[in-house]
Short mmCIF file of C-alpha atoms in Angstrom, two decimals:
data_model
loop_
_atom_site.label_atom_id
_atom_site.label_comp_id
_atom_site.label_asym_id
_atom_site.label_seq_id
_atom_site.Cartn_x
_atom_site.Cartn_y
_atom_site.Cartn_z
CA UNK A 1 -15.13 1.82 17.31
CA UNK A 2 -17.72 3.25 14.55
CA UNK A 3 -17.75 1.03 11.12
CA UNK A 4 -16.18 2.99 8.51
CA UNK A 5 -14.40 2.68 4.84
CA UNK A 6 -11.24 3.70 4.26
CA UNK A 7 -9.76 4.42 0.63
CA UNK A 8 -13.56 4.19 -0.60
CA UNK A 9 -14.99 7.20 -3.02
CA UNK A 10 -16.33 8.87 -0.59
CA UNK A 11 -13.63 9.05 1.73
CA UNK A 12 -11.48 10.62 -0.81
CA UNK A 13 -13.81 12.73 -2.37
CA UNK A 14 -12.68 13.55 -6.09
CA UNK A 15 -9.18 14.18 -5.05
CA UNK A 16 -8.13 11.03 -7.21
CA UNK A 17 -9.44 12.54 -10.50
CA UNK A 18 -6.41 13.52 -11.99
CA UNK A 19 -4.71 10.64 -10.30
CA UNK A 20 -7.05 8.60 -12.77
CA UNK A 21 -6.21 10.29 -15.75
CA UNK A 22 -2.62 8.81 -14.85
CA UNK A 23 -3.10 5.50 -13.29
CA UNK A 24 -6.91 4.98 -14.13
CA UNK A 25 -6.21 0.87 -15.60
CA UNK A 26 -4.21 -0.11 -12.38
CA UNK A 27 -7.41 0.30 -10.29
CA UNK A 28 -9.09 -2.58 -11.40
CA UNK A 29 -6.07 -4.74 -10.76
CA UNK A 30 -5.81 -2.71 -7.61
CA UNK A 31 -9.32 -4.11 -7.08
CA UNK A 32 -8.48 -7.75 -8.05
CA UNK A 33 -5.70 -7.57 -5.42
CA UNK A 34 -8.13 -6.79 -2.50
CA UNK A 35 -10.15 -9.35 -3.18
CA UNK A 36 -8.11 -12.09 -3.44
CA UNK A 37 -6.53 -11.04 -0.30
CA UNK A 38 -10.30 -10.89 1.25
CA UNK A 39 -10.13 -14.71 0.29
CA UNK A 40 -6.70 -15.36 1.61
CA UNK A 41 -8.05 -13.70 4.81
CA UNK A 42 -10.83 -16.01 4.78
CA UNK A 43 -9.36 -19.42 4.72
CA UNK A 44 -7.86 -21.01 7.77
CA UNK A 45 -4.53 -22.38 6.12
CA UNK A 46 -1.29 -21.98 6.68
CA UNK A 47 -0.57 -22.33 3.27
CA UNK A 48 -2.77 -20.50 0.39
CA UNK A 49 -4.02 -23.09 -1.84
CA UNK A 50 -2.37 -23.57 -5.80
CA UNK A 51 -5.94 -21.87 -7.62
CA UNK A 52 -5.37 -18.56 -5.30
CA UNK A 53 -1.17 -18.45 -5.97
CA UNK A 54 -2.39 -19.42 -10.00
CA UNK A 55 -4.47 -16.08 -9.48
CA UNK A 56 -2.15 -13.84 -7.55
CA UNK A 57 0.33 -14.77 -10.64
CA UNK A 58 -2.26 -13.53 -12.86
CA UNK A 59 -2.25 -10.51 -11.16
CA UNK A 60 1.39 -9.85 -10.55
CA UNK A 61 2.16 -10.25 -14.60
CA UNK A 62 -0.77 -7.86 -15.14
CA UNK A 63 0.70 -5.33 -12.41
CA UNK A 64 4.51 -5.68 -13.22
CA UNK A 65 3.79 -5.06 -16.93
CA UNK A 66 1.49 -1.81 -16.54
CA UNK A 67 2.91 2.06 -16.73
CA UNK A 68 1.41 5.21 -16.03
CA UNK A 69 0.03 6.68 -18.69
CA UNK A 70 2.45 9.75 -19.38
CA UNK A 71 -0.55 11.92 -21.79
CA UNK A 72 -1.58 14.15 -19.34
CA UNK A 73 -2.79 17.21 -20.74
CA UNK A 74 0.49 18.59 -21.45
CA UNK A 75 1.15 21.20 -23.96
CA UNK A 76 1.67 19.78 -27.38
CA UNK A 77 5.20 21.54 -28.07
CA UNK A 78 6.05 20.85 -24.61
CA UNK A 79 8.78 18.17 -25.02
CA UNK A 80 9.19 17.82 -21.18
CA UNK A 81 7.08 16.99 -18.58
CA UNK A 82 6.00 19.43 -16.21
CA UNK A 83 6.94 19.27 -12.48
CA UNK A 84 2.92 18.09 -11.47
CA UNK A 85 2.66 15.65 -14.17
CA UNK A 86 6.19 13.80 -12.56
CA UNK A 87 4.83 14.08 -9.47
CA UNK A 88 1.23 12.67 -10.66
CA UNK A 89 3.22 10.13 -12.42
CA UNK A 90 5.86 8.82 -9.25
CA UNK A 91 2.52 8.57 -6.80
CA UNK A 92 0.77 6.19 -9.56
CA UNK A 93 4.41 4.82 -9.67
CA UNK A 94 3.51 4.42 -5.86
CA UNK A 95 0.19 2.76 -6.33
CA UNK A 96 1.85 0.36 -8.51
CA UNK A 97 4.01 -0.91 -5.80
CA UNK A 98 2.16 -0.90 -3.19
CA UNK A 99 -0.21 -2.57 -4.88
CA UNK A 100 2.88 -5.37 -5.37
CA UNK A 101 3.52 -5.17 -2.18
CA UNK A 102 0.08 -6.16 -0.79
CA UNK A 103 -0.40 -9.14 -2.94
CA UNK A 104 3.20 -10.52 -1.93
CA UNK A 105 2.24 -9.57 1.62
CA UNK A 106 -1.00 -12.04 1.13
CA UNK A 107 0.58 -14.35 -1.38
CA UNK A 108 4.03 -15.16 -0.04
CA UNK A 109 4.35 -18.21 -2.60
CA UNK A 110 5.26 -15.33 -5.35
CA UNK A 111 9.15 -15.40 -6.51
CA UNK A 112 10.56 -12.33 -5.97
CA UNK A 113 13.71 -10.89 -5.51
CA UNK A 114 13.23 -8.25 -3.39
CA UNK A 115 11.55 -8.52 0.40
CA UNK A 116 8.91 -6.74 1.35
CA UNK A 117 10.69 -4.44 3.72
CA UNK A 118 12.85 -3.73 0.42
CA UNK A 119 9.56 -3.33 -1.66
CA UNK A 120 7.64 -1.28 1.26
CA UNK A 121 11.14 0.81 1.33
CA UNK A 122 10.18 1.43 -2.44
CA UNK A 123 7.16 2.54 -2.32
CA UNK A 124 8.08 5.63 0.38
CA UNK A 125 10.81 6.22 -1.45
CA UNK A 126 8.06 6.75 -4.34
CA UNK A 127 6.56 8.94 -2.49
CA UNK A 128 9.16 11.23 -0.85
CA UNK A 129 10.26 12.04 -4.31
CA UNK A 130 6.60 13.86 -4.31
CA UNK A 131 7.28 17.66 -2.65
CA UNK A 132 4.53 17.61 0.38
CA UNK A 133 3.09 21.49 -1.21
CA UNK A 134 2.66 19.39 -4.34
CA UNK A 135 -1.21 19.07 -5.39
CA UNK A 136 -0.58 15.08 -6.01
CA UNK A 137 1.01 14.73 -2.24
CA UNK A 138 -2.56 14.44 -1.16
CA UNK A 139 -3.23 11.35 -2.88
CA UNK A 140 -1.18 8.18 -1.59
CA UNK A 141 -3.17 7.72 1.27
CA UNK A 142 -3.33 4.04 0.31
CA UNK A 143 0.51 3.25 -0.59
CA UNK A 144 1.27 5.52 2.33
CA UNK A 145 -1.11 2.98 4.47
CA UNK A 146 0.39 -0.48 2.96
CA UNK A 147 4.06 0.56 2.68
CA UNK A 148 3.93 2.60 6.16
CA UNK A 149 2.85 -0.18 8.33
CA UNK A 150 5.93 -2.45 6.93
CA UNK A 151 8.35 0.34 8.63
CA UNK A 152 10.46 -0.79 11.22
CA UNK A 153 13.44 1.82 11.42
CA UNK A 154 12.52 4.69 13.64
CA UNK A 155 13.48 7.33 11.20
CA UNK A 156 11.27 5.58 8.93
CA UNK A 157 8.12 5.49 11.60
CA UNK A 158 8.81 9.00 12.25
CA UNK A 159 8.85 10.26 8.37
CA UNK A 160 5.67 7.86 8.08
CA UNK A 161 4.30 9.94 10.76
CA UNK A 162 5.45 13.53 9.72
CA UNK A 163 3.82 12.38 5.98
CA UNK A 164 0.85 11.66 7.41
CA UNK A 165 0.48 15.14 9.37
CA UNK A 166 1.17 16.63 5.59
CA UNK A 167 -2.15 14.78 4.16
CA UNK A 168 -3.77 15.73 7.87
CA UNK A 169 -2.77 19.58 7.22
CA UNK A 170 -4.97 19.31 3.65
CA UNK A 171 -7.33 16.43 4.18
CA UNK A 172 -10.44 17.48 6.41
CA UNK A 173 -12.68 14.09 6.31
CA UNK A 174 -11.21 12.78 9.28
CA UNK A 175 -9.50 9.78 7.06
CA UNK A 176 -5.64 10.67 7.45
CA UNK A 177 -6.42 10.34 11.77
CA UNK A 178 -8.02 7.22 11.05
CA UNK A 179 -5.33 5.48 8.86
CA UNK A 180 -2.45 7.47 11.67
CA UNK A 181 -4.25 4.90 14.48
CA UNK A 182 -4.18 2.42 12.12
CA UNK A 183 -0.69 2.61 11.40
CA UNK A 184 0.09 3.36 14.89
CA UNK A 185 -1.45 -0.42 15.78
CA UNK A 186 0.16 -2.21 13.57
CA UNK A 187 3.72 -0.95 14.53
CA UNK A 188 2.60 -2.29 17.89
CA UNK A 189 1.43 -5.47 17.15
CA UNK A 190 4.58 -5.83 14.61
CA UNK A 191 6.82 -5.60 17.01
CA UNK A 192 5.37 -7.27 19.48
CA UNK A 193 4.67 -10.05 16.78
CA UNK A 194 8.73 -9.86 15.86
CA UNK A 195 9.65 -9.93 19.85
CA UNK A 196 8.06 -12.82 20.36
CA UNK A 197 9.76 -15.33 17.64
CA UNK A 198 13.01 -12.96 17.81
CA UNK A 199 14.57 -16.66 19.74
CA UNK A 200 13.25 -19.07 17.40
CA UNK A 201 15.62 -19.63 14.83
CA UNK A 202 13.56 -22.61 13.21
CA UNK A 203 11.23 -19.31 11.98
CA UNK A 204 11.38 -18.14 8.68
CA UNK A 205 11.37 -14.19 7.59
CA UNK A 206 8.45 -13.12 6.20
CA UNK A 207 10.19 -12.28 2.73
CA UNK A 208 11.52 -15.66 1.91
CA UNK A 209 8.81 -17.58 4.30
CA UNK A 210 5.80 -19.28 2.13
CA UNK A 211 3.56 -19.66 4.83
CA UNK A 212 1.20 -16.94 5.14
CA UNK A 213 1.66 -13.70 7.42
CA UNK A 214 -0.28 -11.49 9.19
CA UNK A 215 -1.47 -8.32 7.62
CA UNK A 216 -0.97 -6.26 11.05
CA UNK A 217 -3.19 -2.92 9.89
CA UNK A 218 -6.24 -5.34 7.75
CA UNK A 219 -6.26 -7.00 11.26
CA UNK A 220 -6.58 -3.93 12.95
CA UNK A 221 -9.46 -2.99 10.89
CA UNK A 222 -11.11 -6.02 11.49
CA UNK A 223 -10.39 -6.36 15.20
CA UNK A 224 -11.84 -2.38 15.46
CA UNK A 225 -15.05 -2.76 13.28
CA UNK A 226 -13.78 -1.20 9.94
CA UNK A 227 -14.16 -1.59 6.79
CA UNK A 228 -11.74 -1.42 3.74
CA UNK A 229 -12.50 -0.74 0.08
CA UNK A 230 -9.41 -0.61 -2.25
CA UNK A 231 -9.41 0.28 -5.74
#
């Protein structure tokens, strides 16, 4: 298939704008995040080495301790926010997360409490809370990418799916069918991945396991020619 970016500028156009007035100081951490996973993706181990976990803390403190800016143009005697600027607020909420997510997904030495089907359930949870005629339901094509592929449950694939045909409906660069076959791929290879270690029980989960996984849809793109730019 043809190179191409996904989540890059360009592909998006200046739908993020207002998303940035929100959520405009997790993108460079967003950005941090991609490429230490680049280097995880790089190296050969099984295990990542102690300078790249010593840097993925580094970024999870940063991440966990960041909130979406709440000033968003609202009117001054306003003392609620309005119905856009929640939903503006629960997709950077989104980006947050999924932005968790990813660097857990890379990093598996990270404590955490929660797996990442649990954090991937999270971050579509994020999003359904976003009304699909909402202007900000166009804008987490990336969470819906990250958190997406980690679905398992049918009704999950199938809401993925339906979510998708929402951004397709109002999205006309030809990204949302991209990141659809995308998605669609790494369902496959998941589960063909999960079928065949389903009889080893010496095999770890990929929540609690600290040797590294596969990212099933950053493989895709690199097994199909494509490029990624996050952040």
């Amino acid at each position: 298939m043809s190179d191409c970016s996904l989540f890059s500028s360009e592909s998006l156009g200046s739908t993020v704008d207002p998303l940035m007035g929100c959520a405009g100081p997790l993108f460079p951490l967003l950005g941090g995040v991609a490429d230490l996973v680049n280097r995880v993706q790089r190296k050969q181990e099984k295990l990542n080495s102690p300078a790249i976990v010593s840097a993925a803390v580094r970024l999870k403190t940063s991440i966990e301790r960041w909130e979406p800016c709440t000033e968003l143009d609202e009117e001054p005697r306003e003392t609620q926010l309005s119905s856009s600027a929640i939903d503006l607020i629960q997709t950077a909420n989104a980006y947050k997360w999924a932005t968790l997510l990813l660097l857990h997904q890379a990093v598996p030495e990270l404590p955490t409490q929660a797996s990442l089907q649990d954090m991937a359930r999270k971050v579509l949870n994020l999003i359904a809370t976003v009304p699909e005629d909402s202007h900000a339901a166009i804008f987490p094509v990336m969470p819906l990418m990250i958190a997406g592929c980690e679905a398992t449950e049918i009704e999950d694939r199938n809401w993925v799916s339906d979510r998708w045909g929402v951004l397709g409906s109002r999205l006309t660069s030809g990204l949302v069918n991209r990141c659809l076959e995308i998605t669609a791929e790494a369902w496959k290879r998941h589960d063909k991945s999960s079928n065949a270690t389903r009889g080893d029980k010496a095999s770890s989960s990929p929540s609690c396991s600290t040797t590294k996984r596969e990212i099933h849809w950053m493989n895709v793109l690199k097994d199909w020619g494509w490029q990624v730019m996050l952040g």
